[in-house]
CSV table of C-alpha atoms and ligand atoms in Angstrom, one decimal:
chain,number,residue,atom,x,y,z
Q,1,UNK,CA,0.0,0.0,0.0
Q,2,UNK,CA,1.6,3.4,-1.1
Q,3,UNK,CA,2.4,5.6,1.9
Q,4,UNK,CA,0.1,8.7,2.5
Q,5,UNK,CA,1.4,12.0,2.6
Q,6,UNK,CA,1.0,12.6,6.3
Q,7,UNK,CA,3.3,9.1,7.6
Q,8,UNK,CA,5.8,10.3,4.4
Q,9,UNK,CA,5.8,13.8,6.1
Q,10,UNK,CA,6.9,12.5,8.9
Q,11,UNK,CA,9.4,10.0,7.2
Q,12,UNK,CA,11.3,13.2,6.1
Q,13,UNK,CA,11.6,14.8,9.6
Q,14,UNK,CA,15.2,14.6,9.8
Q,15,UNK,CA,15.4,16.0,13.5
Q,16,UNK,CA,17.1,13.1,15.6
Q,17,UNK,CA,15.2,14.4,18.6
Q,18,UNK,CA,12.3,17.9,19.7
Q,19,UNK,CA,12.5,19.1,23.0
Q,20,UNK,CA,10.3,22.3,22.2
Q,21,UNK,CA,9.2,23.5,26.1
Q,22,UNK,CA,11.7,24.7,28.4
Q,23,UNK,CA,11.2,22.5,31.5
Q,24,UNK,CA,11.5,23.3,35.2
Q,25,UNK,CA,10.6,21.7,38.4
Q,26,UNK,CA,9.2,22.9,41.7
Q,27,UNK,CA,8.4,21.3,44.9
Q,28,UNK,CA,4.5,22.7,45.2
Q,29,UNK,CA,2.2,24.8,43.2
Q,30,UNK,CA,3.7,28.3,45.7
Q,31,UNK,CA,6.8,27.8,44.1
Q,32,UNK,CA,5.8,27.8,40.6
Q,33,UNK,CA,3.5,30.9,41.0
Q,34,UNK,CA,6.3,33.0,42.4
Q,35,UNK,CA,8.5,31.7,39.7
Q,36,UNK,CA,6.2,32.7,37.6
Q,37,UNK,CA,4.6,35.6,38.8
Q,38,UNK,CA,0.4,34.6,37.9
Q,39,UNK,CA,-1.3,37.9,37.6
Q,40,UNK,CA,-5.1,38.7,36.1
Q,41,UNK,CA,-4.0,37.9,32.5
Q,42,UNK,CA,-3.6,34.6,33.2
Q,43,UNK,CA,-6.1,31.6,33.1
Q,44,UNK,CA,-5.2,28.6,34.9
Q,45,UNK,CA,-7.5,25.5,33.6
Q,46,UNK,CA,-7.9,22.6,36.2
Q,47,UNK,CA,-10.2,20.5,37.6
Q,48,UNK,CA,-12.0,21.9,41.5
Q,49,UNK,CA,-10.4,19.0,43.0
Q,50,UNK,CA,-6.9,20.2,42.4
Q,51,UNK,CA,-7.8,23.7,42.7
Q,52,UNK,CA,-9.0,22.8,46.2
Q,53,UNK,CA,-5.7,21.6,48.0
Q,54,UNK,CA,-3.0,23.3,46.2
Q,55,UNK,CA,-4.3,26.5,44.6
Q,56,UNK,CA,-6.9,28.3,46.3
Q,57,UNK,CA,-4.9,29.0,49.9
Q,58,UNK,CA,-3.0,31.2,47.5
Q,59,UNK,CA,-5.5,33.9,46.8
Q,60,UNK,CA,-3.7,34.9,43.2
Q,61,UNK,CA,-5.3,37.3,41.1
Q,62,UNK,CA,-5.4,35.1,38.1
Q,63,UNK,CA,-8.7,33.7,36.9
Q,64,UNK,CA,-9.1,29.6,37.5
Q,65,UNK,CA,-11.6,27.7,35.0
Q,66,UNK,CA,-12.9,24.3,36.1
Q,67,UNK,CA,-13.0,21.9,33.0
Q,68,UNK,CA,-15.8,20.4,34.6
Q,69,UNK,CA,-17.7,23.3,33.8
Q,70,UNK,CA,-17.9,22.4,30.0
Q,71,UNK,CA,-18.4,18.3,30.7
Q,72,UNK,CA,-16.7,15.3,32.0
Q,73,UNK,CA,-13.9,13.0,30.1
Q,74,UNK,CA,-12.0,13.5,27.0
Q,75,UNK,CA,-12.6,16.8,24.9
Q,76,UNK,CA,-15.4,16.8,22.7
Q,77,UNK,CA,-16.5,19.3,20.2
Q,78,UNK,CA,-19.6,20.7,22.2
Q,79,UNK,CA,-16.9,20.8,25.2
Q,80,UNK,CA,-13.9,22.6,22.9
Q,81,UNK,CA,-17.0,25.0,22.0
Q,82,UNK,CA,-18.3,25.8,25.5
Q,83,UNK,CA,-14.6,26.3,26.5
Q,84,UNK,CA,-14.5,29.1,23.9
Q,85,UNK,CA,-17.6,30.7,24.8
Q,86,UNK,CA,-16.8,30.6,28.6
Q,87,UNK,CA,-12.8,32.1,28.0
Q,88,UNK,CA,-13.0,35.0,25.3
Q,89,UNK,CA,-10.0,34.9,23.6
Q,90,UNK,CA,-9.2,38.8,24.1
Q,91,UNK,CA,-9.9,38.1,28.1
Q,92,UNK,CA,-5.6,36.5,28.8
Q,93,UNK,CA,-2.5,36.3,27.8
Q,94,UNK,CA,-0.8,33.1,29.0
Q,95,UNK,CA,-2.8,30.2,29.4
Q,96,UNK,CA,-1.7,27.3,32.3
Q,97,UNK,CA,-2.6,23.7,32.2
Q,98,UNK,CA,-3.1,21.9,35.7
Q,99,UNK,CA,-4.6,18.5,35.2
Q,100,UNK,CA,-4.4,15.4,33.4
Q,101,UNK,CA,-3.9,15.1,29.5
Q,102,UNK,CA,-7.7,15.9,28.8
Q,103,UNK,CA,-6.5,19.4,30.4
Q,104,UNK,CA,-3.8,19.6,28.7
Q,105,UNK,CA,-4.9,18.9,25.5
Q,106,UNK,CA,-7.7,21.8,25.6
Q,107,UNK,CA,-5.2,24.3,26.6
Q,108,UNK,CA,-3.4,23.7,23.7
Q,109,UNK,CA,-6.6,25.1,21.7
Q,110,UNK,CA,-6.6,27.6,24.4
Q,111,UNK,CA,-3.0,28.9,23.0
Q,112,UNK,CA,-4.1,29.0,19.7
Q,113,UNK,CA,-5.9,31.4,17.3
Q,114,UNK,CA,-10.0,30.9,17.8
Q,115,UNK,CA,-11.1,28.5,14.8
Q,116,UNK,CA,-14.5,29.5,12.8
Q,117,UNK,CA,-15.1,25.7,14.2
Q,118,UNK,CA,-13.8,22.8,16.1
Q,119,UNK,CA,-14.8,20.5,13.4
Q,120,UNK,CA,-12.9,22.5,10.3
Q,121,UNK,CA,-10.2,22.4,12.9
Q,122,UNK,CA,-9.7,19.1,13.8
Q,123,UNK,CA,-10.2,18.1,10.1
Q,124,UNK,CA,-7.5,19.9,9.0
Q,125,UNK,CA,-9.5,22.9,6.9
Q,126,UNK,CA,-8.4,25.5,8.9
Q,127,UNK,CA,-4.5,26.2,10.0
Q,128,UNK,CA,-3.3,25.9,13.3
Q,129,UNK,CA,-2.0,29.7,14.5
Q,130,UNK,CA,-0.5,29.3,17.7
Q,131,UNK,CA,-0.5,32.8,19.7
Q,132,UNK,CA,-0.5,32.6,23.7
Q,133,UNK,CA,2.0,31.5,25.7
Q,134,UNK,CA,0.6,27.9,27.1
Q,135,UNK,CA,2.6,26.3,30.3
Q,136,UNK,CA,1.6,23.0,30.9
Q,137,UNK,CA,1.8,21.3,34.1
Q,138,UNK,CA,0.6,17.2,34.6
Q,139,UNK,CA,-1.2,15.9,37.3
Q,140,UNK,CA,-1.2,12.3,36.2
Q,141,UNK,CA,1.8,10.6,34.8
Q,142,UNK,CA,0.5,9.4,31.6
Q,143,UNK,CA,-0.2,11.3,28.4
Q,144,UNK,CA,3.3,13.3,28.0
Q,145,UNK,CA,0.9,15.4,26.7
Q,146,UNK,CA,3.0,18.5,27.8
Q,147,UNK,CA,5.8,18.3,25.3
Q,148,UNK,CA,4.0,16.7,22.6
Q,149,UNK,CA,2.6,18.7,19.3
Q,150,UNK,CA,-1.2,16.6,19.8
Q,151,UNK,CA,-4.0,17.8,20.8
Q,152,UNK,CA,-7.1,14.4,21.2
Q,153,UNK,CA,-10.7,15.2,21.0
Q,154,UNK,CA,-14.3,12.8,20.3
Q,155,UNK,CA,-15.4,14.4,17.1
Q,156,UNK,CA,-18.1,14.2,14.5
Q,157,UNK,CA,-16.8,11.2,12.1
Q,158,UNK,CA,-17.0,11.9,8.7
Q,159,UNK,CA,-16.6,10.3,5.1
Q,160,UNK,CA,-15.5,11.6,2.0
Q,161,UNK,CA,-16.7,14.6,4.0
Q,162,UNK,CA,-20.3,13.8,5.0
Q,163,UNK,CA,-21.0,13.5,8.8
Q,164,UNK,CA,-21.7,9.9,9.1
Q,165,UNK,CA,-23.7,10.6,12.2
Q,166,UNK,CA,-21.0,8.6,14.7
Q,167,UNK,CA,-18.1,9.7,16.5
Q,168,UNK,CA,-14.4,9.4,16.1
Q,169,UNK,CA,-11.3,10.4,18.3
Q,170,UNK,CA,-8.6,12.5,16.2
Q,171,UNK,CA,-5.7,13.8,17.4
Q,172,UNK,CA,-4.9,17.3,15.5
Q,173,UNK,CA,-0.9,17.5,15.2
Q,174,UNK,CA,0.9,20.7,14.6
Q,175,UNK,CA,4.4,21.5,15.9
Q,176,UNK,CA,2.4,25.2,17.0
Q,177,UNK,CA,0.4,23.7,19.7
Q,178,UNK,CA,3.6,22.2,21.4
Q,179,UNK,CA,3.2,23.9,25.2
Q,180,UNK,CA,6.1,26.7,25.7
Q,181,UNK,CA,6.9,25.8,29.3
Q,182,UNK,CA,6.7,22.5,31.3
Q,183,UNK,CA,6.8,23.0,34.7
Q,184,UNK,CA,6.6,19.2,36.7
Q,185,UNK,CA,5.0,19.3,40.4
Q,186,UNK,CA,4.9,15.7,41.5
Q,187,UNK,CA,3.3,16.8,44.5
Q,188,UNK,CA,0.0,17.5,42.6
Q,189,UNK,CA,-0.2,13.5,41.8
Q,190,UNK,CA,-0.7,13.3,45.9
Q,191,UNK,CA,-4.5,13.0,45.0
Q,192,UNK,CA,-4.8,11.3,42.2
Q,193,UNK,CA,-6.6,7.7,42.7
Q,194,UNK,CA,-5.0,4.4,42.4
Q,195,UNK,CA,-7.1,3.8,39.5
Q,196,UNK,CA,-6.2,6.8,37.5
Q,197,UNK,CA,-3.0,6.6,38.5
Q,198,UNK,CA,-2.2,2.7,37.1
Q,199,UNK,CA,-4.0,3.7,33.5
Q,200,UNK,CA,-1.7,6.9,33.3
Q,201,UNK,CA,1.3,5.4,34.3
Q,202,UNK,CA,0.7,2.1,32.0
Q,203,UNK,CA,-0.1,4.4,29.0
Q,204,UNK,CA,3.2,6.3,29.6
Q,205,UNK,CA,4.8,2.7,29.5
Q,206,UNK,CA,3.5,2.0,26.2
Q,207,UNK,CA,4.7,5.1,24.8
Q,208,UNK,CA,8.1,4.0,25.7
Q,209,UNK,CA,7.5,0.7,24.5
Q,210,UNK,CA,6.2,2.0,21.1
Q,211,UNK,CA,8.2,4.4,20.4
Q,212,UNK,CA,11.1,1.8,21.3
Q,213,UNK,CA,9.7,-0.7,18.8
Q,214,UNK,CA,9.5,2.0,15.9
Q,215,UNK,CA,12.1,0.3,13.4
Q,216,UNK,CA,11.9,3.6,11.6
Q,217,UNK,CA,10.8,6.3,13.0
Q,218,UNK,CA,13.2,5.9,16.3
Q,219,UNK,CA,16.5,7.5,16.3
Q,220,UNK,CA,19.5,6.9,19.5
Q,221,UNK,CA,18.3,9.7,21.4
Q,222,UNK,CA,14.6,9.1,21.3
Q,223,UNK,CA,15.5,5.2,22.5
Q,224,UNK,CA,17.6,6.9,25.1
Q,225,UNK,CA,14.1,8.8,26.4
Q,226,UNK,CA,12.3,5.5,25.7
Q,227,UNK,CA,14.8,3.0,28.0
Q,228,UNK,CA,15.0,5.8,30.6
Q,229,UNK,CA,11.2,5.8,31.1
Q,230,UNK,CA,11.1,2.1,31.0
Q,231,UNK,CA,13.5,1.5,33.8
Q,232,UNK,CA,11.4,4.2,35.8
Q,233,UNK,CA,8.3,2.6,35.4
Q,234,UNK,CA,9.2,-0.7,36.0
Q,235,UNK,CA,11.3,0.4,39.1
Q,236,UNK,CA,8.0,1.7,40.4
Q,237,UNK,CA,5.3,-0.9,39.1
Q,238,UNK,CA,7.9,-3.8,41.4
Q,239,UNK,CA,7.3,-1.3,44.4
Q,240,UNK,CA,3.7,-1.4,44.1
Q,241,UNK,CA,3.7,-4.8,43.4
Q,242,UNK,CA,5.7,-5.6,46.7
Q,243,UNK,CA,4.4,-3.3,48.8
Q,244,UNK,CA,1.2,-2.3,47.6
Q,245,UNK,CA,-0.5,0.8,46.1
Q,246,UNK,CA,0.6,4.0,48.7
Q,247,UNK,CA,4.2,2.5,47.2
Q,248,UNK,CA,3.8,5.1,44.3
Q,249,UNK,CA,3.0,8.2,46.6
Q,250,UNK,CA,7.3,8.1,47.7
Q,251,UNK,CA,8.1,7.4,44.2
Q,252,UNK,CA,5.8,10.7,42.2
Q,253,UNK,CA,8.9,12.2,40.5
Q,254,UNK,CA,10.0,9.5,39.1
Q,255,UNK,CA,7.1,8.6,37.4
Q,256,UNK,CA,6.3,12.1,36.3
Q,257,UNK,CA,9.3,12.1,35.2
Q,258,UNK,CA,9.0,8.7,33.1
Q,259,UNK,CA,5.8,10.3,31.4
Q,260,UNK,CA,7.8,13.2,30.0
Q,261,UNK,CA,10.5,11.4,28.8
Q,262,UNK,CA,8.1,8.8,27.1
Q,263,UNK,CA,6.4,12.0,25.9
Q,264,UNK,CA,9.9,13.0,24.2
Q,265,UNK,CA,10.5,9.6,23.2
Q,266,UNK,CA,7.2,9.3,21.1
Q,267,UNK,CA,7.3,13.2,19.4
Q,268,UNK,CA,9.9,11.6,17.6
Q,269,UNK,CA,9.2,7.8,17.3
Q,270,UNK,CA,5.7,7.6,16.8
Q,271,UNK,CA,3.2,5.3,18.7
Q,272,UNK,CA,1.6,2.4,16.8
Q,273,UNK,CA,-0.7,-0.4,16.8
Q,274,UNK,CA,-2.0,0.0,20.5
Q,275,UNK,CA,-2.4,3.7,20.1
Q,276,UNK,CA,-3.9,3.4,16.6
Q,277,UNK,CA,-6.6,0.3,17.8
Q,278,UNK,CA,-7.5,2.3,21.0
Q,279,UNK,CA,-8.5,5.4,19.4
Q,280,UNK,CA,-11.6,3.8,17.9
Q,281,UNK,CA,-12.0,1.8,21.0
Q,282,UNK,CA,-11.8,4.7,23.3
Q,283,UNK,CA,-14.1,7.0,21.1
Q,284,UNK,CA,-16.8,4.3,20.4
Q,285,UNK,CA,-17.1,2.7,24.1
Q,286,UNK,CA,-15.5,6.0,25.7
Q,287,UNK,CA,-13.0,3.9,27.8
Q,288,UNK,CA,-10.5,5.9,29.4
Q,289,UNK,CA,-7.6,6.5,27.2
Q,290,UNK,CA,-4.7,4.5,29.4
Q,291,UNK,CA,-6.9,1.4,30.4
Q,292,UNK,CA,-8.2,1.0,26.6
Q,293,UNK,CA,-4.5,0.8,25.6
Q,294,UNK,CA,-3.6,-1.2,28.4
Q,295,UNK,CA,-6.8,-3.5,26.8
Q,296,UNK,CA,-4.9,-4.5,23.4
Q,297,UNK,CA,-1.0,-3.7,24.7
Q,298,UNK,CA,-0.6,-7.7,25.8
Q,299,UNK,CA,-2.6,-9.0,23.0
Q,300,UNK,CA,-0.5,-6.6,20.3
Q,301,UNK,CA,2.8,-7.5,22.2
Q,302,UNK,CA,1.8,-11.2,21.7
Q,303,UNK,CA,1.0,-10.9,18.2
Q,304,UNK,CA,4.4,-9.1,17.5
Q,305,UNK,CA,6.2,-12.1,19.2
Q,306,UNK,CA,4.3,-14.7,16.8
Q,307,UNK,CA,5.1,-12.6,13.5
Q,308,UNK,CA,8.7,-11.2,13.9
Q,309,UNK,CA,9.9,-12.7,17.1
Q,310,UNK,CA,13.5,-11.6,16.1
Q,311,UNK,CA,14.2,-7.3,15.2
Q,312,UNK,CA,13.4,-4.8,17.5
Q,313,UNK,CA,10.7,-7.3,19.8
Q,314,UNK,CA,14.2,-9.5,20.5
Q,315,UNK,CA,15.7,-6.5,21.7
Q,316,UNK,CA,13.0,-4.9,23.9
Q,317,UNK,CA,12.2,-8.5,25.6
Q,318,UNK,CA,15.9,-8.5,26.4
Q,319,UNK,CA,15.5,-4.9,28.1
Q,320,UNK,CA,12.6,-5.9,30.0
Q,321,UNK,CA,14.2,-8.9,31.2
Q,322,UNK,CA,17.5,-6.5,32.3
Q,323,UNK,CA,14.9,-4.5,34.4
Q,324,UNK,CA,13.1,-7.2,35.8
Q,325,UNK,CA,15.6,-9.2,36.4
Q,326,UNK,CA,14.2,-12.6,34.3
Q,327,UNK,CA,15.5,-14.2,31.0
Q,328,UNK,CA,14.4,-12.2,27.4
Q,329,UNK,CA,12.2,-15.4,26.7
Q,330,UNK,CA,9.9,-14.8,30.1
Q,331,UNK,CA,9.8,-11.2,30.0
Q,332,UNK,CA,6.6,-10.5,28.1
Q,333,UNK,CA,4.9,-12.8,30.6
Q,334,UNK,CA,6.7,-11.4,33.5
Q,335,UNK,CA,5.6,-8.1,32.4
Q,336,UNK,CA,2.0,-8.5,31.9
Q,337,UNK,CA,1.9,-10.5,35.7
Q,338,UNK,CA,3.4,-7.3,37.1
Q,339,UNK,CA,1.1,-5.1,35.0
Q,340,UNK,CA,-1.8,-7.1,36.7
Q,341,UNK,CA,-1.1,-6.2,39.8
Q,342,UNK,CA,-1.0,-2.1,38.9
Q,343,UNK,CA,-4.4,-2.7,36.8
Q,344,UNK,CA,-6.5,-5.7,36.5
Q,345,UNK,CA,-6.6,-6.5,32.7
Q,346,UNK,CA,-10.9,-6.9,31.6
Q,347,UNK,CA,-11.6,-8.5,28.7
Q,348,UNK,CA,-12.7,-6.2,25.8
Q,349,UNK,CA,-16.8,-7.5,25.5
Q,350,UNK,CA,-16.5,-5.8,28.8
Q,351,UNK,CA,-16.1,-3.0,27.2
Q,352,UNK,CA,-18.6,-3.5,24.7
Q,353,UNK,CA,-16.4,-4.7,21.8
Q,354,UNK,CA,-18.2,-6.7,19.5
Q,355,UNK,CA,-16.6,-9.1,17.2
Q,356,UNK,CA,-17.6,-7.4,13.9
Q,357,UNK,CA,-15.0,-4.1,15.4
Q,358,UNK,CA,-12.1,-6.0,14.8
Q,359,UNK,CA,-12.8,-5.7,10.7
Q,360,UNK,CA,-14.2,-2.0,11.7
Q,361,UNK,CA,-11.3,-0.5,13.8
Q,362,UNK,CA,-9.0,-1.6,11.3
Q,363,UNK,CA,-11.3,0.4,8.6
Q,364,UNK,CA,-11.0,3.1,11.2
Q,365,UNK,CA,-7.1,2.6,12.1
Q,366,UNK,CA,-6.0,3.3,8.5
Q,367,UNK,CA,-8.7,6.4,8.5
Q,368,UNK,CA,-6.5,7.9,11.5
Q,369,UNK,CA,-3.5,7.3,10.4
Q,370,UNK,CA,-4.0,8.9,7.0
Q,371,UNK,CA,-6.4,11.5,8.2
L,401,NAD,N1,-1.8,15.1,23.5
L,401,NAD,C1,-1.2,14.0,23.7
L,401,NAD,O1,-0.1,13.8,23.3
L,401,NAD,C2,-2.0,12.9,24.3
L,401,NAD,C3,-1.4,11.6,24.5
L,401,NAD,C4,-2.1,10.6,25.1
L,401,NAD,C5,-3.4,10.9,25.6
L,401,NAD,N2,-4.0,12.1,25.4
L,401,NAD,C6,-5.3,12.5,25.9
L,401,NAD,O2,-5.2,12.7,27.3
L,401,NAD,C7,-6.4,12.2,27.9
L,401,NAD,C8,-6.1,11.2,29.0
L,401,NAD,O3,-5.2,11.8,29.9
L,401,NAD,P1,-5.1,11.2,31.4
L,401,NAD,O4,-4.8,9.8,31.3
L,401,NAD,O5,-4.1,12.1,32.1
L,401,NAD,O6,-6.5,11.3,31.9
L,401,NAD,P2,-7.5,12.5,32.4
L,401,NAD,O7,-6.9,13.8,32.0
L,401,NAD,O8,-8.8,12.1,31.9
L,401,NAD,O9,-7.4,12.3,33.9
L,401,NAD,C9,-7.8,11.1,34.5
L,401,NAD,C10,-8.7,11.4,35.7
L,401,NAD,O10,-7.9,11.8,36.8
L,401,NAD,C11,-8.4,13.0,37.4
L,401,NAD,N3,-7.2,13.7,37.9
L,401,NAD,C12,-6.2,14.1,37.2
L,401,NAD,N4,-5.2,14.6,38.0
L,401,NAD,C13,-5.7,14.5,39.3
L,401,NAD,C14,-5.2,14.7,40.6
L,401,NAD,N5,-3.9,15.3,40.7
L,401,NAD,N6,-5.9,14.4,41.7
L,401,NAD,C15,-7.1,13.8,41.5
L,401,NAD,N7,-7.7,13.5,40.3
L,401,NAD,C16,-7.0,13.8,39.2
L,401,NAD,C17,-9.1,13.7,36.2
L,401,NAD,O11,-10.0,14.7,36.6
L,401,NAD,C18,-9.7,12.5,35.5
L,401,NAD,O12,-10.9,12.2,36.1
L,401,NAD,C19,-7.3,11.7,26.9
L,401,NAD,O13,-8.2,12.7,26.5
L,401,NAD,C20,-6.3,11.4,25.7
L,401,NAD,O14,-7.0,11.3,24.5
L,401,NAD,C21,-3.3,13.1,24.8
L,402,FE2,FE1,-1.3,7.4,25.1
């Protein structure tokens, strides 16, 4: 099949590695403030459940929006909309991110020139013009969402450019909506669930693994990024394995840490199968975006190990098995049983999946790949 122009696009990038943010890290959300100075032409986007503990003792003059205002979840169109209607664009001047990638992601739009609509946006008919300064900060360890040039939403599907009366989940990539500033406050993970928590962190773990496994796309330095957040991950999945779920509150840096380097690691390698399955899983049955990759990641791996045991696969089993300490032929096992005990794995019909979406998510797997 002849390569479309977007994968050929990014077959050209030449750059062995895009660190666009400058990144810092503070201790608690007072530090960052003063660093930065938040005055009344900022808008700080969160959720009232961060903004509770961390923010609001601080009595700073710049305005707070509660995503939870415009709906709950992943962006949507009608969310992205209300978002616009409820910040007018001429209203601030730097925009900060504190939350999870769904934050993250909207602030991005937030930084960027006010589209005649979401929809022409996120199909590509109207250029990204980014303008505000946007500093992202993550609350879960997951996405990497803060150095990466993608912004996810559930959109309107369409056809040959008809509505089709379903919905789809697109990712609209531009290097312009890469965040300026990354500031990391592991502290602000304190109170995020266990549950959260394990889908984040397992996400971030297959952006490492992905990227890793990108014969093509990967270059030494992104496989640098990728091993690094590996060996983080895993270091902190055997803690909570052995000692049990509060093991992760002593180890937050490191796996905020992990996420941004599997964030750098897949600007520049890609992600693949898992990513490019989960999208029509997570838009159709709205599954969280972590747990429905963590759904097909074993199953994906497993395939991989039946087609082309040897290449890149041999390699990665023999770097899981370095970190955890078991021989390269026992490490995909070994991984999955120590993924278990961070997230029990549910079967897909649990999730609604029917056995006619396995011919349909592939329909819709080339669809986002080429869109
Ligand atoms: N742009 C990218 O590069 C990229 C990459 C992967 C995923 N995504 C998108 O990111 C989103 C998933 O991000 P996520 O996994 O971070 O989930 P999320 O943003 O939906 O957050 C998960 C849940 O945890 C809560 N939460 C977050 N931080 C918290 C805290 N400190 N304390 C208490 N609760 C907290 C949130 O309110 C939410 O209910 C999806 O919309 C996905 O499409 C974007
Ligand atoms: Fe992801």
């Amino acid at each position: 099949m002849a390569m479309d122009s977007f994968s050929a696009s990014l077959m050209k990038d030449k750059r062995e590695i895009i660190i666009a943010p400058t990144i810092y890290k503070f201790a608690n959300f007072g530090e960052f403030a003063q660093e930065f100075a938040l005055g009344e032409r900022d808008v700080v986007l969160t959720n009232e459940f961060i903004y509770k503990p961390f923010m609001e003792q601080f009595n700073l003059p710049c305005s707070y929006v509660f995503q939870e205002k415009f709906g709950v979840g992943e962006p949507s169109e009608a969310m992205i909309e209300t978002m616009y209607e409820q910040i007018p664009y001429e209203t601030y001047d730097r925009v900060i991110a504190i939350g999870g990638g769904a934050i993250m992601d909207l602030c991005k739009l937030l930084g960027c020139k006010r589209p005649s609509s979401v929809h022409e946006l996120y199909f590509k008919r109207e250029p990204v013009v980014h303008e505000k300064e946007v500093i992202a900060i993550p609350t879960t360890c997951g996405t990497g969402s803060e150095v990466t040039n993608i912004s996810v939403a559930i959109v309107k599907d369409e056809k040959n450019g008809v509505l089709t009366g379903g919905e789809t989940k697109l990712g609209l990539v531009s290097d312009d909506i890469i965040p300026n500033k990354v500031c990391l406050i592991p502290d602000l993970l304190k109170t995020l669930p266990m549950k959260p928590f394990a889908a984040s962190a397992i996400d971030a773990l297959i952006h490492a693994t992905e990227s890793y496994l990108s014969p093509s796309r990967k270059t030494m330095t992104s496989e640098m990024y990728s091993v690094k957040a590996m060996e983080l991950i895993l270091e902190g999945f055997r803690r909570i394995g052995e000692n049990g779920a509060d093991a992760r509150l002593d180890y937050l840096e490191e796996f905020v840490t992990a996420s941004l380097y599997a964030g750098i690691a897949f600007l520049k390698a890609g992600c693949a199968t898992v990513h490019g399955m989960s999208f029509p899983l997570g838009g159709t049955y709205h599954v969280p975006h972590g747990e429905s990759n963590y759904a097909l990641f074993g199953k994906i791996l497993e395939i991989y190990d039946e087609i082309k045991p040897d290449g890149e696969l041999a390699k990665f089993k023999a770097l899981v098995g370095r970190i955890l300490g078991c021989d390269a032929s026992e490490a995909l096992k070994k991984l999955a049983e120590l993924e278990e005990k961070i997230l029990p794995l549910k079967p897909l019909r649990e999730y609604g999946f029917k056995e006619s979406d396995i011919v349909d998510f592939r329909y819709r797997l080339w669809r986002t790949s080429s869109a």
